Short mmCIF file of C-alpha atoms and ligand atoms in Angstrom, two decimals:
data_model
loop_
_atom_site.label_atom_id
_atom_site.label_comp_id
_atom_site.label_asym_id
_atom_site.label_seq_id
_atom_site.Cartn_x
_atom_site.Cartn_y
_atom_site.Cartn_z
CA MET A 1 116.49 92.89 58.39
CA ALA A 2 117.48 96.52 58.88
CA LEU A 3 121.16 97.23 59.26
CA PRO A 4 121.86 99.40 62.32
CA ALA A 5 123.93 102.54 62.05
CA PRO A 6 127.60 101.71 62.67
CA GLN A 7 129.29 102.59 65.93
CA PRO A 8 133.03 102.85 65.31
CA ARG A 9 135.00 100.55 67.55
CA SER A 10 138.09 101.81 69.28
CA SER A 11 139.89 98.52 68.86
CA THR A 12 141.95 98.01 65.71
CA ARG A 13 143.07 94.45 66.45
CA ARG A 14 143.97 92.25 63.54
CA ALA A 15 141.20 90.33 61.84
CA ALA A 16 140.84 86.61 62.52
CA PRO A 17 142.33 84.26 59.90
CA GLY A 18 140.20 84.23 56.77
CA GLU A 19 138.37 87.39 57.75
CA ILE A 20 138.97 91.04 56.95
CA ALA A 21 138.19 94.16 58.94
CA CYS A 22 135.85 96.81 57.55
CA ALA A 23 137.66 100.14 57.22
CA VAL A 24 134.54 102.01 58.36
CA CYS A 25 133.37 100.12 61.48
CA GLN A 26 136.22 97.61 62.00
CA ALA A 27 133.78 94.68 62.07
CA GLU A 28 135.39 91.49 60.84
CA SER A 29 133.75 89.35 58.22
CA ARG A 30 134.59 86.70 55.70
CA GLN A 31 134.70 88.19 52.21
CA VAL A 32 135.53 86.84 48.78
CA THR A 33 138.43 88.52 47.05
CA PHE A 34 137.47 88.72 43.39
CA ARG A 35 140.06 88.49 40.67
CA ALA A 36 138.62 89.34 37.29
CA GLY A 37 139.38 87.05 34.38
CA ALA A 38 139.48 88.54 30.90
CA PRO A 39 136.14 88.53 29.10
CA GLU A 40 136.05 86.71 25.78
CA GLN A 41 133.00 88.34 24.27
CA ALA A 42 132.69 91.94 23.10
CA PRO A 43 131.44 94.46 25.67
CA ASP A 44 128.12 96.26 25.37
CA LEU A 45 128.11 99.82 24.05
CA ASP A 46 128.16 101.01 27.67
CA LEU A 47 131.23 98.82 28.23
CA ARG A 48 129.56 96.21 30.36
CA PRO A 49 132.06 93.39 29.83
CA GLY A 50 131.20 90.29 27.84
CA GLU A 51 131.07 86.78 29.24
CA PRO A 52 132.42 85.15 31.26
CA LEU A 53 133.19 88.28 33.29
CA ARG A 54 129.70 89.65 32.68
CA SER A 55 128.05 87.14 34.99
CA THR A 56 130.33 87.70 37.97
CA MET A 57 128.85 90.95 39.31
CA GLY A 58 127.89 89.25 42.56
CA HIS A 59 131.61 89.20 43.39
CA TRP A 60 132.67 92.68 42.26
CA LEU A 61 131.89 94.38 45.56
CA GLN A 62 132.35 93.35 49.16
CA GLN A 63 129.84 94.56 51.74
CA CYS A 64 130.29 94.81 55.49
CA PRO A 65 127.51 92.85 57.21
CA ARG A 66 127.56 95.27 60.15
CA CYS A 67 127.56 98.80 58.75
CA GLY A 68 126.62 98.10 55.13
CA TYR A 69 129.69 99.79 53.66
CA ALA A 70 130.29 98.39 50.17
CA ALA A 71 133.42 98.66 48.04
CA PRO A 72 135.65 96.48 45.87
CA ASP A 73 137.83 96.10 49.01
CA ILE A 74 136.13 97.11 52.28
CA ARG A 75 139.49 97.22 54.05
CA GLN A 76 139.92 100.54 52.20
CA ALA A 77 137.77 103.63 52.73
CA ARG A 78 138.03 107.31 51.93
CA PRO A 79 138.54 109.45 55.06
CA SER A 80 134.97 110.79 55.03
CA ALA A 81 133.35 107.41 54.29
CA ALA A 82 132.51 106.74 57.96
CA ARG A 83 130.50 109.96 58.15
CA VAL A 84 128.63 109.09 54.94
CA VAL A 85 127.89 105.51 56.04
CA ALA A 86 126.53 106.68 59.41
CA ALA A 87 124.22 109.30 57.88
CA ALA A 88 120.50 108.81 57.25
CA PRO A 89 120.57 108.74 53.41
CA PHE A 90 123.03 105.82 53.38
CA ARG A 91 121.07 103.97 56.07
CA SER A 92 117.83 104.25 54.10
CA LEU A 93 119.61 103.25 50.88
CA VAL A 94 121.01 99.97 52.27
CA ASN A 95 117.69 99.19 53.96
CA GLU A 96 115.49 99.91 50.92
CA ALA A 97 113.69 96.58 50.69
CA THR A 98 112.08 97.33 47.30
CA HIS A 99 115.51 97.32 45.64
CA PRO A 100 117.26 94.00 44.92
CA PRO A 101 120.05 93.23 47.45
CA LEU A 102 122.82 93.15 44.82
CA SER A 103 121.62 96.45 43.35
CA ARG A 104 121.71 98.00 46.82
CA ARG A 105 125.35 97.04 47.16
CA PHE A 106 126.24 99.00 44.01
CA LEU A 107 124.00 101.90 45.04
CA ALA A 108 125.74 101.99 48.42
CA TRP A 109 129.15 102.19 46.75
CA ALA A 110 127.88 104.83 44.31
CA HIS A 111 126.53 106.91 47.20
CA VAL A 112 129.81 106.84 49.13
CA LEU A 113 131.70 107.83 45.96
CA GLU A 114 129.28 110.66 45.18
CA GLU A 115 129.32 112.01 48.74
CA THR A 116 133.11 111.95 48.78
CA GLY A 117 133.31 113.85 45.50
CA ALA A 118 134.30 111.05 43.09
CA MET A 119 131.56 111.80 40.57
CA HIS A 120 132.80 109.77 37.60
CA GLU A 121 133.45 106.72 39.75
CA ALA A 122 130.00 107.19 41.29
CA ALA A 123 128.52 107.26 37.78
CA GLU A 124 130.28 104.00 36.99
CA ALA A 125 128.91 102.34 40.14
CA MET A 126 125.43 103.71 39.39
CA LEU A 127 125.59 102.26 35.87
CA GLN A 128 126.63 98.93 37.37
CA ALA A 129 123.55 99.10 39.61
CA ALA A 130 121.54 99.46 36.39
CA TRP A 131 123.23 96.33 35.01
CA THR A 132 122.11 94.36 38.07
CA ALA A 133 118.57 95.65 37.44
CA ASP A 134 118.85 94.56 33.79
CA ASP A 135 119.70 91.03 34.92
CA LEU A 136 116.63 90.94 37.16
CA ASN A 137 114.31 92.37 34.49
CA ARG A 138 113.70 95.44 36.65
CA GLN A 139 113.56 97.84 33.72
CA ASP A 140 111.93 100.49 35.91
CA LEU A 141 115.01 100.62 38.13
CA ALA A 142 117.49 100.19 35.27
CA LEU A 143 116.01 103.19 33.48
CA LEU A 144 116.11 105.35 36.61
CA TRP A 145 119.69 104.42 37.50
CA ARG A 146 120.93 104.97 33.93
CA LEU A 147 119.57 108.51 34.05
CA GLU A 148 121.27 109.01 37.42
CA ALA A 149 124.54 107.65 36.03
CA GLY A 150 124.38 110.11 33.15
CA ALA A 151 123.68 112.98 35.54
CA LEU A 152 126.61 111.97 37.76
CA TRP A 153 128.98 111.84 34.80
CA ARG A 154 127.87 115.28 33.69
CA SER A 155 128.18 116.74 37.20
CA GLY A 156 131.86 115.80 37.45
CA PRO A 157 134.92 117.13 35.62
CA GLY A 158 134.96 117.25 31.81
CA LEU A 159 134.27 113.92 30.12
CA ASP A 160 136.57 112.15 27.72
CA GLN A 161 135.10 110.68 24.53
CA GLU A 162 134.65 107.24 25.98
CA GLN A 163 132.67 108.63 28.90
CA GLN A 164 130.60 110.73 26.51
CA VAL A 165 129.75 107.61 24.49
CA ARG A 166 128.65 105.89 27.68
CA VAL A 167 126.39 108.85 28.52
CA VAL A 168 124.88 108.59 25.03
CA ASP A 169 124.22 104.89 25.56
CA ALA A 170 122.79 105.45 29.06
CA LEU A 171 120.38 108.05 27.66
CA ARG A 172 119.35 105.79 24.77
CA ARG A 173 118.76 102.79 27.00
CA ALA A 174 116.78 105.02 29.37
CA GLU A 175 114.65 105.99 26.36
CA ALA A 176 115.68 109.64 26.66
CA TRP A 177 115.69 109.87 22.85
CA ASP A 178 116.06 113.64 22.50
CA GLY A 179 118.82 113.80 25.10
CA ALA A 180 120.68 110.95 23.39
CA ALA A 181 120.34 112.58 19.95
CA ASP A 182 121.62 115.89 21.30
CA ALA A 183 124.59 114.18 22.96
CA ILE A 184 125.45 112.40 19.69
CA ASP A 185 125.30 115.68 17.74
CA ALA A 186 127.49 117.40 20.34
CA MET A 187 130.13 114.70 19.99
CA LEU A 188 130.04 114.70 16.17
CA ALA A 189 130.53 118.47 16.20
CA HIS A 190 134.02 117.85 17.60
CA ASN A 191 135.01 115.59 14.72
CA PRO A 192 135.82 112.40 16.69
CA PRO A 193 138.06 109.60 15.37
CA GLU A 194 136.62 107.12 12.85
CA ALA A 195 136.07 104.35 15.39
CA VAL A 196 134.08 106.65 17.66
CA ARG A 197 132.07 107.89 14.67
CA GLN A 198 131.10 104.30 13.88
CA VAL A 199 129.83 103.78 17.41
CA LEU A 200 127.94 107.07 17.28
CA ALA A 201 126.45 106.10 13.91
CA LEU A 202 125.05 102.92 15.45
CA GLU A 203 123.76 104.85 18.47
CA GLY A 204 122.12 107.31 16.08
CA ARG A 205 120.38 104.51 14.18
CA LEU A 206 119.18 102.93 17.41
CA VAL A 207 117.89 106.26 18.71
CA GLY A 208 116.11 106.83 15.38
CA ALA A 209 114.45 103.42 15.74
CA ASN A 210 113.58 104.02 19.42
CA ASP A 211 115.59 100.91 20.28
CA PRO A 212 116.53 100.82 23.99
CA ARG A 213 118.02 97.31 23.90
CA ARG A 214 121.51 96.14 24.63
CA HIS A 215 123.96 96.07 21.71
CA THR A 216 127.65 95.24 21.67
CA ILE A 217 130.59 97.28 20.42
CA ALA A 218 131.22 94.58 17.83
CA SER A 219 127.86 95.37 16.21
CA ALA A 220 128.98 98.98 15.69
CA LEU A 221 131.81 97.89 13.43
CA PRO A 222 131.82 96.54 9.87
CA PRO A 223 131.33 92.76 9.47
CA PRO A 224 135.01 91.75 9.13
CA ALA A 225 135.59 93.06 12.64
CA ARG A 226 132.91 90.89 14.18
CA ARG A 227 135.10 88.18 15.52
CA PRO A 228 134.77 86.41 18.86
CA HIS A 229 137.50 85.95 21.44
CA ALA A 230 139.19 89.29 21.77
CA ALA A 231 140.46 90.26 25.18
CA GLN A 232 139.28 93.25 27.12
CA GLN A 233 141.76 94.46 29.66
CA ASN A 234 139.91 96.67 32.08
CA ILE A 235 136.95 95.35 34.06
CA MET A 236 135.64 98.82 34.82
CA GLY A 237 136.00 99.95 31.26
CA ARG A 238 138.26 102.96 31.66
CA GLY A 239 140.24 103.24 28.46
CA SER A 240 138.83 100.02 27.13
CA LEU A 241 136.48 101.39 24.48
CA PHE A 242 139.34 102.79 22.45
CA GLY A 243 141.43 99.77 23.29
CA TRP A 244 138.70 97.56 21.95
CA LEU A 245 138.15 99.61 18.83
CA THR A 246 141.85 99.81 18.11
CA ARG A 247 142.25 96.06 18.47
CA TRP A 248 139.20 95.36 16.31
CA PHE A 249 140.47 97.63 13.58
CA ARG A 250 143.95 96.15 13.70
CA ARG A 251 142.49 92.71 13.07
CA ARG A 252 140.79 93.71 9.90
ZN1 ZN B 1 131.54 98.03 58.48
#
């Protein structure tokens, strides 16, 4: 069923018990508030968290049933979000029936972030859309959205090393072998820390073998570091690659 374009309501009355009001169109709906538990397994090289958090993506974003606005908390919206949500590109995105519904939710959030200038956050949401495609064996979509995530990261402000590693992994998993190899060389030219070099070495081997599959951070490190049950603190990954690597190395 196509979602109609939102018509902002003038009323800002309080939401009924158990329901929350969408910050874009003020429609009230019942939404699950997700509280992330710590994953126990190592994250993928692109920092997709390990289980049990890995399997909870259906709860990471709320979506307004009226206007289609999607966000971790739809009670919050950037000032220009209403304009973006009402515009034709967003309407066609949320109504694109050939894309899986959960993927569309992440694409919708990515689009709002991109259109409001939050390029790195948009890249993150786009990568998460690729993860939903992975889970549904839609490799065609996963490949496309990984390339878009990489482009979004590169169109924003300068990237830190963790973000650069995630671009490398997005390119590799999208089978953009030359682009991934170039990105690895560019990072190595800046003499990164040992832990980052180990991850890049694994990425380089995988690129050399034309391997687009998922691998975890634990597999980038020497065998003594491959232990289960380490905690990852940040669901969205910011800062967590180095956190992970530091913790793994400390345990050795
Ligand atoms: Zn709404």
